[in-house]
CSV table of C-alpha atoms in Angstrom, one decimal:
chain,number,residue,atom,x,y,z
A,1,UNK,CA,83.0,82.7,89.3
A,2,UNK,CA,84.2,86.1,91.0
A,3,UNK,CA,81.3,85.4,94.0
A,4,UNK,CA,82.2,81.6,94.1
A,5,UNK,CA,86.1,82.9,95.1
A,6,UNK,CA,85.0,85.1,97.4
A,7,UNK,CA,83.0,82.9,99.4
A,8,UNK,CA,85.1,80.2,99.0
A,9,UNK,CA,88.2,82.5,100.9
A,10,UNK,CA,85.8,83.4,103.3
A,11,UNK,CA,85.3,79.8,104.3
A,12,UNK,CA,88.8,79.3,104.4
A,13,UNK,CA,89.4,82.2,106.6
A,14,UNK,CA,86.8,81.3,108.6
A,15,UNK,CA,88.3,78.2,109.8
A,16,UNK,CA,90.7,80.5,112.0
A,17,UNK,CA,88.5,83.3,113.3
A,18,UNK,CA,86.2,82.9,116.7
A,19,UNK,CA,82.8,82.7,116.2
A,20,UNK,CA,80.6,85.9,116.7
A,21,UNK,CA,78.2,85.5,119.7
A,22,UNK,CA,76.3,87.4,122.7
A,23,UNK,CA,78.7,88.5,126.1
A,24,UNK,CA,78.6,89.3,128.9
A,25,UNK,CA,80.1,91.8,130.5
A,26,UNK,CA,80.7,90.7,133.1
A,27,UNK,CA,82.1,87.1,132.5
A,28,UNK,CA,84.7,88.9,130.3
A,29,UNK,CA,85.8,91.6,132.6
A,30,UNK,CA,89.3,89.6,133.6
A,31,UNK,CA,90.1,89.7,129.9
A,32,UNK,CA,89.7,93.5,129.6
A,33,UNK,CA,92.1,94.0,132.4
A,34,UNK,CA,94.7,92.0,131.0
A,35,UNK,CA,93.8,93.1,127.1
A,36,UNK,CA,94.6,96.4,129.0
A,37,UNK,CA,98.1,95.0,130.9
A,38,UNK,CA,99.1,94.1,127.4
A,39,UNK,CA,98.4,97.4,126.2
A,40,UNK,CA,100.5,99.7,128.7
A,41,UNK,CA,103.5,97.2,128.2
A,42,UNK,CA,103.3,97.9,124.8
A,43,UNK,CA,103.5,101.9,124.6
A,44,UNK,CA,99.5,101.9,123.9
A,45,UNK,CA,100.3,100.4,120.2
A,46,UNK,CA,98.1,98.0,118.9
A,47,UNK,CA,99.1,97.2,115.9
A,48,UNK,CA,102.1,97.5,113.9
A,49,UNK,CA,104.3,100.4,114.2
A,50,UNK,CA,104.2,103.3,111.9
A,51,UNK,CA,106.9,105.4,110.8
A,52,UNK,CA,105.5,108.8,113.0
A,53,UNK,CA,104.9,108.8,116.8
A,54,UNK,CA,102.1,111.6,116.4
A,55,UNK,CA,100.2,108.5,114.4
A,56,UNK,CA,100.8,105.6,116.3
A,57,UNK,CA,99.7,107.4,119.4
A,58,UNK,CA,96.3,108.9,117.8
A,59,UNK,CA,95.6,105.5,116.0
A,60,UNK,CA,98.0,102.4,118.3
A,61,UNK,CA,99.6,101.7,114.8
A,62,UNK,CA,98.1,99.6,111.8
A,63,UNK,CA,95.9,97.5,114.2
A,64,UNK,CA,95.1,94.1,112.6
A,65,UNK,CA,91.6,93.4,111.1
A,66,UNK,CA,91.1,97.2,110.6
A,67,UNK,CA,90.8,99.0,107.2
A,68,UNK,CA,92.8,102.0,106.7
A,69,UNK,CA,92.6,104.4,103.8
A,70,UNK,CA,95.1,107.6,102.7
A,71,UNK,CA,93.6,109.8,100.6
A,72,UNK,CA,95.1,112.7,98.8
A,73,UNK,CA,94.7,114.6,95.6
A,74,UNK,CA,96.0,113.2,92.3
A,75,UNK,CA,99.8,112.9,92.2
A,76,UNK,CA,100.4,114.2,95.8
A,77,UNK,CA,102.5,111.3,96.7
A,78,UNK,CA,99.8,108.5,98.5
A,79,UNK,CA,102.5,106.1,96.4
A,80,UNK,CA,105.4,107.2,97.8
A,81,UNK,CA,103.6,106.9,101.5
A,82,UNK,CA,102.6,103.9,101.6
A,83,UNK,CA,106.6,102.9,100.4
A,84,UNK,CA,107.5,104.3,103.4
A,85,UNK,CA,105.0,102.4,105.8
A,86,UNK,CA,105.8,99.0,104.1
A,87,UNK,CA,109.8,100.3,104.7
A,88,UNK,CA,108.7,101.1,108.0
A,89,UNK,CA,107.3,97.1,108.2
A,90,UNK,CA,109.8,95.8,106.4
A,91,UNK,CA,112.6,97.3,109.3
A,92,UNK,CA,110.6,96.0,112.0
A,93,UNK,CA,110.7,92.0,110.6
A,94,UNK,CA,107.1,92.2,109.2
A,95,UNK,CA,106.0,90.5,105.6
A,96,UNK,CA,104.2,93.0,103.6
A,97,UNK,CA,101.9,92.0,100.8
A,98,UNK,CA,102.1,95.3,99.1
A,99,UNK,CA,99.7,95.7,96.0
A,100,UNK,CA,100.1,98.1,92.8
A,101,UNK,CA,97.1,99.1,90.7
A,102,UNK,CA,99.0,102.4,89.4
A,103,UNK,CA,102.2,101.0,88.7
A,104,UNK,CA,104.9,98.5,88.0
A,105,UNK,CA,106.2,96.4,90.3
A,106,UNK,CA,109.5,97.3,88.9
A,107,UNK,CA,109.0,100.4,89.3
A,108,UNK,CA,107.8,100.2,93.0
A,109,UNK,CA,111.0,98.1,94.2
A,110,UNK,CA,112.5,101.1,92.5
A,111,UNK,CA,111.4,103.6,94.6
A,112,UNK,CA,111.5,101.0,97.7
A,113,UNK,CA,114.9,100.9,96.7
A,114,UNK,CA,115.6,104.7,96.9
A,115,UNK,CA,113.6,105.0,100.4
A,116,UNK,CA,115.3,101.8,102.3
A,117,UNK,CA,118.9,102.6,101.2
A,118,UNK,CA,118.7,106.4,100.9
A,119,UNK,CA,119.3,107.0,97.1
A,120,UNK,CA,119.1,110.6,96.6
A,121,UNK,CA,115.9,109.5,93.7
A,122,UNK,CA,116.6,112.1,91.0
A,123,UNK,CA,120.4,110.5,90.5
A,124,UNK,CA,119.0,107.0,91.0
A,125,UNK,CA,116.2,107.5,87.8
A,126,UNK,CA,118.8,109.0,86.0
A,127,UNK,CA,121.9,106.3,87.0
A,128,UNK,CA,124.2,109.3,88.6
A,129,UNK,CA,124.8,107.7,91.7
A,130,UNK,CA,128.6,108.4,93.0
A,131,UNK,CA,130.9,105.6,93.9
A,132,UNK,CA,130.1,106.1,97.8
A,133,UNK,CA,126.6,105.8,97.6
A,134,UNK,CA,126.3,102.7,94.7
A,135,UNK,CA,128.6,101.1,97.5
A,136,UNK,CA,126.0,101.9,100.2
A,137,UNK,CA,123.6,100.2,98.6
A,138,UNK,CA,126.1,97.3,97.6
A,139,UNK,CA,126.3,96.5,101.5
A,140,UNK,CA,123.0,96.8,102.4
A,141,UNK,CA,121.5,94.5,99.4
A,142,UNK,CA,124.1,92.5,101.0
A,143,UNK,CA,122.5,92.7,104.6
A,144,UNK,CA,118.6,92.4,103.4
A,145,UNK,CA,119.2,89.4,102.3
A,146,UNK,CA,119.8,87.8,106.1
A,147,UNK,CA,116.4,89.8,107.1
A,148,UNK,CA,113.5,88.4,108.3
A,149,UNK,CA,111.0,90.8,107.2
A,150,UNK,CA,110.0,91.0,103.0
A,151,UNK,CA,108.3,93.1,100.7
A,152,UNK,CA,105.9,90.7,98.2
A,153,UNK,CA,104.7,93.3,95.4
A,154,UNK,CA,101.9,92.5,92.9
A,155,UNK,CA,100.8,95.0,90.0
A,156,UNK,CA,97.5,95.1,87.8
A,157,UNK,CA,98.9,92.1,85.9
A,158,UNK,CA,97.9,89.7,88.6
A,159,UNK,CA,95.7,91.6,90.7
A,160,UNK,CA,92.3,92.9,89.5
A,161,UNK,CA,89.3,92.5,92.2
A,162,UNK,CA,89.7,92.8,95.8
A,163,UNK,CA,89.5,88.8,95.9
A,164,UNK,CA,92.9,88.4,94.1
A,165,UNK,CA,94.2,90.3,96.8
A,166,UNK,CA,92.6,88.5,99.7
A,167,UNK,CA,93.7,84.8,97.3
A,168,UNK,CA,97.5,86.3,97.9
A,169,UNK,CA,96.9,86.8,101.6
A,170,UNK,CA,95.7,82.9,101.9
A,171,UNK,CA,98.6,82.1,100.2
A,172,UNK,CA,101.5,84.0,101.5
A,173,UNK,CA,100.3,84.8,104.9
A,174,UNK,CA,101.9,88.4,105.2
A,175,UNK,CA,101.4,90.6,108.7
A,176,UNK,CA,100.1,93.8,106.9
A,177,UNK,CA,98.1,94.4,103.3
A,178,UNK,CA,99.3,98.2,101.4
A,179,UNK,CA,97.4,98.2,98.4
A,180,UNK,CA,97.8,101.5,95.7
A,181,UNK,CA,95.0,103.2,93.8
A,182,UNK,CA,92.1,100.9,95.8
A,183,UNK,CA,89.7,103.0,93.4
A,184,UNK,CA,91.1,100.9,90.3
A,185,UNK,CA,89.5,97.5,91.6
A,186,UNK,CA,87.6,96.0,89.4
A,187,UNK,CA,84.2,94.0,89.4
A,188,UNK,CA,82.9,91.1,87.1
A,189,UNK,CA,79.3,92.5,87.2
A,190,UNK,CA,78.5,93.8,84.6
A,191,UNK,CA,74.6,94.4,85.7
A,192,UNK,CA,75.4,97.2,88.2
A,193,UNK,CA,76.6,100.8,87.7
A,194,UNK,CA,80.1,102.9,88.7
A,195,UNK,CA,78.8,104.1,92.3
A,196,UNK,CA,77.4,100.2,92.7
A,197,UNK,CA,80.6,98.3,91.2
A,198,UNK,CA,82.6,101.3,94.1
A,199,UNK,CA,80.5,100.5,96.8
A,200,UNK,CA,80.8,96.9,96.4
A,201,UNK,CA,84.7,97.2,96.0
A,202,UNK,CA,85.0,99.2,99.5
A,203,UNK,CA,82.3,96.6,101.3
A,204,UNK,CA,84.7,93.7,99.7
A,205,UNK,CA,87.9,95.6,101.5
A,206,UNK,CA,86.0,96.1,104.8
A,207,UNK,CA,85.4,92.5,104.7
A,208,UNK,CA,88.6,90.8,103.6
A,209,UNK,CA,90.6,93.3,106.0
A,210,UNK,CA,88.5,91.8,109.3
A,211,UNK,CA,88.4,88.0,107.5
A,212,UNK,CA,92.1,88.0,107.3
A,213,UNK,CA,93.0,88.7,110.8
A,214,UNK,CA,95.9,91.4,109.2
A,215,UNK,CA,95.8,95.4,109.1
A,216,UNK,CA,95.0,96.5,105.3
A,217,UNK,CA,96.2,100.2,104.1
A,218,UNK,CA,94.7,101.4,100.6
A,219,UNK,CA,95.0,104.7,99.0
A,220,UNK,CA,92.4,106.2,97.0
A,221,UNK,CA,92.3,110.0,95.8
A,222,UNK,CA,90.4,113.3,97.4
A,223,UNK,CA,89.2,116.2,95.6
A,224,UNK,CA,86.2,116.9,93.4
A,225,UNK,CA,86.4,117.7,89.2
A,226,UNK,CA,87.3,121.4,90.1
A,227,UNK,CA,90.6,120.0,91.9
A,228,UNK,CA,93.0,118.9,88.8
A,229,UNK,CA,96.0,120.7,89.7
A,230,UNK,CA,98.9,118.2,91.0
A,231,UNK,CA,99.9,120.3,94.0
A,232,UNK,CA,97.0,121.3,96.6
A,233,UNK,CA,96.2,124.8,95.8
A,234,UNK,CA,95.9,126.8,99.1
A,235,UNK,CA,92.2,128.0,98.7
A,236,UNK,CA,91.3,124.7,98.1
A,237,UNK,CA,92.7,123.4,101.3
A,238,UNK,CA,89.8,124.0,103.5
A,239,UNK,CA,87.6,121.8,101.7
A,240,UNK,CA,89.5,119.3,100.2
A,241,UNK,CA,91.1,118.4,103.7
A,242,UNK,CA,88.0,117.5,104.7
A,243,UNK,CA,86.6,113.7,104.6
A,244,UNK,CA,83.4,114.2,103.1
A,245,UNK,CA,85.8,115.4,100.0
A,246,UNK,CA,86.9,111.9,98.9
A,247,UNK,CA,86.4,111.0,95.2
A,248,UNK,CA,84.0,108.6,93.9
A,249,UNK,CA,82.0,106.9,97.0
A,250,UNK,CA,81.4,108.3,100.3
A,251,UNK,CA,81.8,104.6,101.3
A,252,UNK,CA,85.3,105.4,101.3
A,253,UNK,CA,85.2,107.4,104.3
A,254,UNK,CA,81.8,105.6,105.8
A,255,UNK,CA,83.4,102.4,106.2
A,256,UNK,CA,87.2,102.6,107.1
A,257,UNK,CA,88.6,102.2,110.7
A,258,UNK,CA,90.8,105.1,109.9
A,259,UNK,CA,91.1,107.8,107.0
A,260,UNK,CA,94.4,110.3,106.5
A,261,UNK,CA,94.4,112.5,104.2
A,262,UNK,CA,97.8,113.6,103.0
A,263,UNK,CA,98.3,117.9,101.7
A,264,UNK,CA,101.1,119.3,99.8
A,265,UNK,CA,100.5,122.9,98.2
A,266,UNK,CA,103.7,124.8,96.6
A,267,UNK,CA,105.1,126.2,99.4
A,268,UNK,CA,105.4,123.4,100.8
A,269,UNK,CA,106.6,121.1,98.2
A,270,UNK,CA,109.5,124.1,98.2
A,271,UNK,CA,110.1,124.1,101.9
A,272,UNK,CA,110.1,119.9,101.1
A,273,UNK,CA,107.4,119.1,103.8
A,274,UNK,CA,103.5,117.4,103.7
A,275,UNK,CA,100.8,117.2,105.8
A,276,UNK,CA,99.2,113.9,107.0
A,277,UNK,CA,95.5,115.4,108.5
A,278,UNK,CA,93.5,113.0,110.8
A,279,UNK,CA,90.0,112.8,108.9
A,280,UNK,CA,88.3,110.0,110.6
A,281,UNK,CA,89.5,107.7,113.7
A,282,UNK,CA,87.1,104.8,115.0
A,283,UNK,CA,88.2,104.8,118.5
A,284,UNK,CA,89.4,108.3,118.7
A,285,UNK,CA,90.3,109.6,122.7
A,286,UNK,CA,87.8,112.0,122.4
A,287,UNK,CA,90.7,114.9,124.1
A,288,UNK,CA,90.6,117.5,121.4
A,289,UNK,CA,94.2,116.4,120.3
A,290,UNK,CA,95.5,117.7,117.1
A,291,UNK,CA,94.4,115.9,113.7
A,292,UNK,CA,97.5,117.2,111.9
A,293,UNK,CA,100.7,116.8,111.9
A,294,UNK,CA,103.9,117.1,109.2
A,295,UNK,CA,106.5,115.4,107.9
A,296,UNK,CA,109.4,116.2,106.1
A,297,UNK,CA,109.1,114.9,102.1
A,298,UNK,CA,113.1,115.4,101.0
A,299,UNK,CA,114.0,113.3,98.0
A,300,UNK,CA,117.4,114.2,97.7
A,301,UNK,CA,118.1,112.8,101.2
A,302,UNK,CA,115.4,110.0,101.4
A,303,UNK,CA,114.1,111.8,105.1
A,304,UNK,CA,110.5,111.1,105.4
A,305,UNK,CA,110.8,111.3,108.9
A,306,UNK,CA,107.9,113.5,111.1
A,307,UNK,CA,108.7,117.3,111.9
A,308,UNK,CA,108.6,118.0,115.6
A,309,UNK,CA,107.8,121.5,116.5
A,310,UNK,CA,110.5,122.6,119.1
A,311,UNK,CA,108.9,124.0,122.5
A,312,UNK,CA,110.0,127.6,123.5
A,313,UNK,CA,112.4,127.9,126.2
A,314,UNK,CA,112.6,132.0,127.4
A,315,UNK,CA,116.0,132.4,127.7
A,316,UNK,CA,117.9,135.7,129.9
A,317,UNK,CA,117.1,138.2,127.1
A,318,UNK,CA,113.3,136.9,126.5
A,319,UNK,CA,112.5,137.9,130.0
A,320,UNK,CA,114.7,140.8,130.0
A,321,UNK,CA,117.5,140.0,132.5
């Protein structure tokens, strides 16, 4: 039944998408040049907008039909990022079809919540919000309503194989796919092993994310069995930072357009900051440009926003005047 769904939604997809077939260069030159045009009048993006500039301009945003995976250790916060993209999509007008397979989807709109109207998070879970900021919210509950963009969220209730997924893209068209804890999929064959059942699950997200025409996002965890802290330990930065380091299937770096990993060690989590690392980029500019770059990770004031390193100016007494 699983394998009769799936090619039943590729059929339907199919409908939509150009046929594949041999070109020639140079019949489809013109197109390139104006493919181009479009691309200068829009900044070099893509796709859709991400919250960071040092991102969209190393990856031209979520571009649609492209699968794109974070990757961090357990309980780093790859939740909590991919909030703050579909925020980021929500802002911009966009429909996101954001999928759970680690939590709630009670508990997600929570923390969507907390993100979108700045809740400082530890008085939101505990219901310590003062007047000022409960009224905040009020207004702006109050203004979402009249928005174009939404959030759809499904949890592991409704959602088990990567077809469920693709069956809620069919039917509520959204402009972007986040999906939570991708390595939770599950299969209905019971005839193959763990690393064959993973494999298949990554090959079924490549597809669907090309079939639907749409961007998809999924998180999935980095770090081998000797990695169970919760907060990146500093010596273990150097490998676990690295792509080859992602849990469970290989696939999962193999076959993505694009793969981030995200870093946190204690230091950081102090100084309230996280690293989003570069690990693999399809169509990267080849310039040496820098595959890191950090972002502020406050929860009392809801700032996600990307840390800009200020340029040195020498001043009268640097130069010794």
């Amino acid at each position: 039944p699983d394998a009769s769904l799936k090619a039943l939604i590729e059929c339907a997809f199919s409908g939509s998408k150009k046929v594949s077939s041999v070109l020639s260069f140079k019949d489809t030159g013109v197109s390139r040049y104006a493919e181009y045009e479009k691309l200068r009048e829009s900044a070099g993006y893509l796709g859709l907008e991400t919250p960071w500039k040092s991102l969209n301009k190393a990856i031209q945003g979520w571009v649609n039909e492209s699968l794109h995976v974070i990757a961090g250790l357990s309980n780093v916060g790859k939740s909590w990022l991919l909030l703050v993209c579909s925020e980021m999509c929500l802002s911009l007008g966009k429909k996101v079809l954001f999928v759970t397979l680690e939590m709630s989807s009670q508990r997600m709109f929570r923390r969507l919540d907390a993100i979108r109207h700045k809740l400082p998070f530890g008085d939101f879970r505990d219901a310590e919000l003062d007047v000022f900021t409960k009224e905040g919210w009020k207004e702006g509950l109050a203004e979402d309503a009249g928005m174009l963009g939404d959030v759809w969220m499904a949890d592991k209730q409704l959602v088990r194989t990567v077809s469920d997924v693709m069956s809620l893209v069919y039917k509520y068209q959204p402009d972007i796919v986040f999906i939570d804890g991708g390595y939770r999929f599950q299969t209905k064959d019971k005839f193959k092993g763990n690393w064959e059942n993973g494999v298949a699950i990554i090959n079924d997200l490549q597809i669907f994310s090309e079939a639907s025409g749409i961007p998809w996002v999924v998180s999935t965890q980095l770090g081998d069995s000797s990695e169970s802290g919760k907060v990146g330990d500093k010596k273990h930065k150097k490998t676990s930072m690295r792509g080859w380091n992602v849990r469970y299937n290989k696939e999962w770096l193999i076959n993505p357009d694009v793969v981030l990993g995200i870093y946190q060690d204690t230091d950081m989590r102090l100084l309230r900051e996280m690293e989003v690392h570069l690990l693999k980029m399809r169509d990267a500019s080849g310039e040496g440009s820098n595959n890191m770059f950090t972002i502020n990770w406050n929860f009392t004031k809801m700032d996600f926003t990307e840390i800009v390193p200020e340029e040195f100016t020498p001043t009268t007494e640097a130069i010794g005047y």
